[in-house]
Amino acid sequence: QVQLVESGGGLVQPGGSLRLSCVASGSIFSIFRMGWYRQAPGKKRDWVAIITSSGSITYEDSAKGRFTISRDNAKNTTYLQMDSLTPEDTAVYYCYSVLIEAMGRAPKNYWGQGTQVTVSS
């Protein structure tokens, strides 16, 4: 059983910063990609940033220059440093991973339960 557990969400004022963390645990053989999605009220879930096992990074346009994704492969952990936050960043942030549980198995997608980020004065 694989679990992704996020932490680090909360309430922050506009212009402030937050750092999200996501730890993958359980039966894990190899992690291909980890990343972050977010879902604002009344909107669909959208990707924010993705990092591959080799360190290749992609950001959604609104995250470029403000958010930084990183990864600690030894700890099966990914981080999202969010700076210059605006009310438009308010959403539930979900951790995402593509991984295989054992050699020879097919890759599967996994999601965390989400952590709320609220940007408000």
JSON list of N, CA, C and O in Angstrom, two decimals, residues 76-97:
[
{"chain": "A", "resi": 76, "resn": "ASN", "atom": "N", "xyz": [12.09, 9.91, -0.69]},
{"chain": "A", "resi": 76, "resn": "ASN", "atom": "CA", "xyz": [10.82, 9.83, -1.43]},
{"chain": "A", "resi": 76, "resn": "ASN", "atom": "C", "xyz": [9.94, 11.03, -1.13]},
{"chain": "A", "resi": 76, "resn": "ASN", "atom": "O", "xyz": [8.73, 10.90, -0.90]},
{"chain": "A", "resi": 77, "resn": "THR", "atom": "N", "xyz": [10.54, 12.18, -1.14]},
{"chain": "A", "resi": 77, "resn": "THR", "atom": "CA", "xyz": [9.86, 13.40, -0.73]},
{"chain": "A", "resi": 77, "resn": "THR", "atom": "C", "xyz": [10.01, 14.48, -1.80]},
{"chain": "A", "resi": 77, "resn": "THR", "atom": "O", "xyz": [11.07, 14.60, -2.42]},
{"chain": "A", "resi": 78, "resn": "THR", "atom": "N", "xyz": [8.93, 15.22, -1.99]},
{"chain": "A", "resi": 78, "resn": "THR", "atom": "CA", "xyz": [8.98, 16.38, -2.85]},
{"chain": "A", "resi": 78, "resn": "THR", "atom": "C", "xyz": [8.51, 17.61, -2.09]},
{"chain": "A", "resi": 78, "resn": "THR", "atom": "O", "xyz": [7.70, 17.49, -1.16]},
{"chain": "A", "resi": 79, "resn": "TYR", "atom": "N", "xyz": [9.04, 18.74, -2.45]},
{"chain": "A", "resi": 79, "resn": "TYR", "atom": "CA", "xyz": [8.71, 20.00, -1.78]},
{"chain": "A", "resi": 79, "resn": "TYR", "atom": "C", "xyz": [8.22, 21.01, -2.81]},
{"chain": "A", "resi": 79, "resn": "TYR", "atom": "O", "xyz": [8.64, 20.98, -3.97]},
{"chain": "A", "resi": 80, "resn": "LEU", "atom": "N", "xyz": [7.37, 21.91, -2.36]},
{"chain": "A", "resi": 80, "resn": "LEU", "atom": "CA", "xyz": [6.96, 23.02, -3.20]},
{"chain": "A", "resi": 80, "resn": "LEU", "atom": "C", "xyz": [7.11, 24.30, -2.39]},
{"chain": "A", "resi": 80, "resn": "LEU", "atom": "O", "xyz": [6.32, 24.54, -1.46]},
{"chain": "A", "resi": 81, "resn": "GLN", "atom": "N", "xyz": [8.11, 25.07, -2.72]},
{"chain": "A", "resi": 81, "resn": "GLN", "atom": "CA", "xyz": [8.31, 26.37, -2.09]},
{"chain": "A", "resi": 81, "resn": "GLN", "atom": "C", "xyz": [7.50, 27.39, -2.88]},
{"chain": "A", "resi": 81, "resn": "GLN", "atom": "O", "xyz": [7.72, 27.56, -4.08]},
{"chain": "A", "resi": 82, "resn": "MET", "atom": "N", "xyz": [6.58, 28.05, -2.19]},
{"chain": "A", "resi": 82, "resn": "MET", "atom": "CA", "xyz": [5.70, 29.01, -2.85]},
{"chain": "A", "resi": 82, "resn": "MET", "atom": "C", "xyz": [5.95, 30.40, -2.29]},
{"chain": "A", "resi": 82, "resn": "MET", "atom": "O", "xyz": [5.77, 30.62, -1.08]},
{"chain": "A", "resi": 83, "resn": "ASP", "atom": "N", "xyz": [6.37, 31.30, -3.13]},
{"chain": "A", "resi": 83, "resn": "ASP", "atom": "CA", "xyz": [6.66, 32.67, -2.74]},
{"chain": "A", "resi": 83, "resn": "ASP", "atom": "C", "xyz": [5.72, 33.64, -3.47]},
{"chain": "A", "resi": 83, "resn": "ASP", "atom": "O", "xyz": [5.10, 33.28, -4.46]},
{"chain": "A", "resi": 84, "resn": "SER", "atom": "N", "xyz": [5.66, 34.86, -2.98]},
{"chain": "A", "resi": 84, "resn": "SER", "atom": "CA", "xyz": [4.84, 35.91, -3.60]},
{"chain": "A", "resi": 84, "resn": "SER", "atom": "C", "xyz": [3.41, 35.42, -3.84]},
{"chain": "A", "resi": 84, "resn": "SER", "atom": "O", "xyz": [2.85, 35.59, -4.92]},
{"chain": "A", "resi": 85, "resn": "LEU", "atom": "N", "xyz": [2.86, 34.81, -2.83]},
{"chain": "A", "resi": 85, "resn": "LEU", "atom": "CA", "xyz": [1.52, 34.23, -2.96]},
{"chain": "A", "resi": 85, "resn": "LEU", "atom": "C", "xyz": [0.45, 35.31, -3.12]},
{"chain": "A", "resi": 85, "resn": "LEU", "atom": "O", "xyz": [0.55, 36.40, -2.53]},
{"chain": "A", "resi": 86, "resn": "THR", "atom": "N", "xyz": [-0.55, 34.99, -3.90]},
{"chain": "A", "resi": 86, "resn": "THR", "atom": "CA", "xyz": [-1.68, 35.89, -4.12]},
{"chain": "A", "resi": 86, "resn": "THR", "atom": "C", "xyz": [-2.97, 35.15, -3.77]},
{"chain": "A", "resi": 86, "resn": "THR", "atom": "O", "xyz": [-2.98, 33.91, -3.68]},
{"chain": "A", "resi": 87, "resn": "PRO", "atom": "N", "xyz": [-4.07, 35.88, -3.58]},
{"chain": "A", "resi": 87, "resn": "PRO", "atom": "CA", "xyz": [-5.34, 35.19, -3.29]},
{"chain": "A", "resi": 87, "resn": "PRO", "atom": "C", "xyz": [-5.72, 34.18, -4.37]},
{"chain": "A", "resi": 87, "resn": "PRO", "atom": "O", "xyz": [-6.43, 33.20, -4.07]},
{"chain": "A", "resi": 88, "resn": "GLU", "atom": "N", "xyz": [-5.26, 34.38, -5.59]},
{"chain": "A", "resi": 88, "resn": "GLU", "atom": "CA", "xyz": [-5.57, 33.44, -6.67]},
{"chain": "A", "resi": 88, "resn": "GLU", "atom": "C", "xyz": [-4.88, 32.08, -6.48]},
{"chain": "A", "resi": 88, "resn": "GLU", "atom": "O", "xyz": [-5.20, 31.12, -7.17]},
{"chain": "A", "resi": 89, "resn": "ASP", "atom": "N", "xyz": [-3.93, 32.02, -5.57]},
{"chain": "A", "resi": 89, "resn": "ASP", "atom": "CA", "xyz": [-3.27, 30.75, -5.28]},
{"chain": "A", "resi": 89, "resn": "ASP", "atom": "C", "xyz": [-4.03, 29.92, -4.25]},
{"chain": "A", "resi": 89, "resn": "ASP", "atom": "O", "xyz": [-3.64, 28.78, -3.95]},
{"chain": "A", "resi": 90, "resn": "THR", "atom": "N", "xyz": [-5.09, 30.48, -3.69]},
{"chain": "A", "resi": 90, "resn": "THR", "atom": "CA", "xyz": [-5.90, 29.75, -2.72]},
{"chain": "A", "resi": 90, "resn": "THR", "atom": "C", "xyz": [-6.51, 28.52, -3.36]},
{"chain": "A", "resi": 90, "resn": "THR", "atom": "O", "xyz": [-7.19, 28.61, -4.38]},
{"chain": "A", "resi": 91, "resn": "ALA", "atom": "N", "xyz": [-6.25, 27.37, -2.75]},
{"chain": "A", "resi": 91, "resn": "ALA", "atom": "CA", "xyz": [-6.72, 26.10, -3.30]},
{"chain": "A", "resi": 91, "resn": "ALA", "atom": "C", "xyz": [-6.32, 24.97, -2.36]},
{"chain": "A", "resi": 91, "resn": "ALA", "atom": "O", "xyz": [-5.54, 25.17, -1.43]},
{"chain": "A", "resi": 92, "resn": "VAL", "atom": "N", "xyz": [-6.86, 23.80, -2.64]},
{"chain": "A", "resi": 92, "resn": "VAL", "atom": "CA", "xyz": [-6.35, 22.59, -2.02]},
{"chain": "A", "resi": 92, "resn": "VAL", "atom": "C", "xyz": [-5.23, 22.07, -2.92]},
{"chain": "A", "resi": 92, "resn": "VAL", "atom": "O", "xyz": [-5.44, 21.90, -4.13]},
{"chain": "A", "resi": 93, "resn": "TYR", "atom": "N", "xyz": [-4.07, 21.85, -2.35]},
{"chain": "A", "resi": 93, "resn": "TYR", "atom": "CA", "xyz": [-2.91, 21.40, -3.11]},
{"chain": "A", "resi": 93, "resn": "TYR", "atom": "C", "xyz": [-2.73, 19.90, -2.88]},
{"chain": "A", "resi": 93, "resn": "TYR", "atom": "O", "xyz": [-2.68, 19.42, -1.74]},
{"chain": "A", "resi": 94, "resn": "TYR", "atom": "N", "xyz": [-2.62, 19.18, -4.00]},
{"chain": "A", "resi": 94, "resn": "TYR", "atom": "CA", "xyz": [-2.50, 17.73, -3.97]},
{"chain": "A", "resi": 94, "resn": "TYR", "atom": "C", "xyz": [-1.13, 17.29, -4.47]},
{"chain": "A", "resi": 94, "resn": "TYR", "atom": "O", "xyz": [-0.65, 17.76, -5.50]},
{"chain": "A", "resi": 95, "resn": "CYS", "atom": "N", "xyz": [-0.55, 16.37, -3.75]},
{"chain": "A", "resi": 95, "resn": "CYS", "atom": "CA", "xyz": [0.69, 15.73, -4.20]},
{"chain": "A", "resi": 95, "resn": "CYS", "atom": "C", "xyz": [0.34, 14.60, -5.16]},
{"chain": "A", "resi": 95, "resn": "CYS", "atom": "O", "xyz": [-0.69, 13.91, -4.98]},
{"chain": "A", "resi": 96, "resn": "TYR", "atom": "N", "xyz": [1.18, 14.40, -6.14]},
{"chain": "A", "resi": 96, "resn": "TYR", "atom": "CA", "xyz": [0.95, 13.41, -7.19]},
{"chain": "A", "resi": 96, "resn": "TYR", "atom": "C", "xyz": [2.25, 12.66, -7.45]},
{"chain": "A", "resi": 96, "resn": "TYR", "atom": "O", "xyz": [3.33, 13.25, -7.40]},
{"chain": "A", "resi": 97, "resn": "SER", "atom": "N", "xyz": [2.12, 11.37, -7.73]},
{"chain": "A", "resi": 97, "resn": "SER", "atom": "CA", "xyz": [3.31, 10.59, -8.04]},
{"chain": "A", "resi": 97, "resn": "SER", "atom": "C", "xyz": [2.97, 9.48, -9.02]},
{"chain": "A", "resi": 97, "resn": "SER", "atom": "O", "xyz": [1.89, 8.90, -8.98]}
]
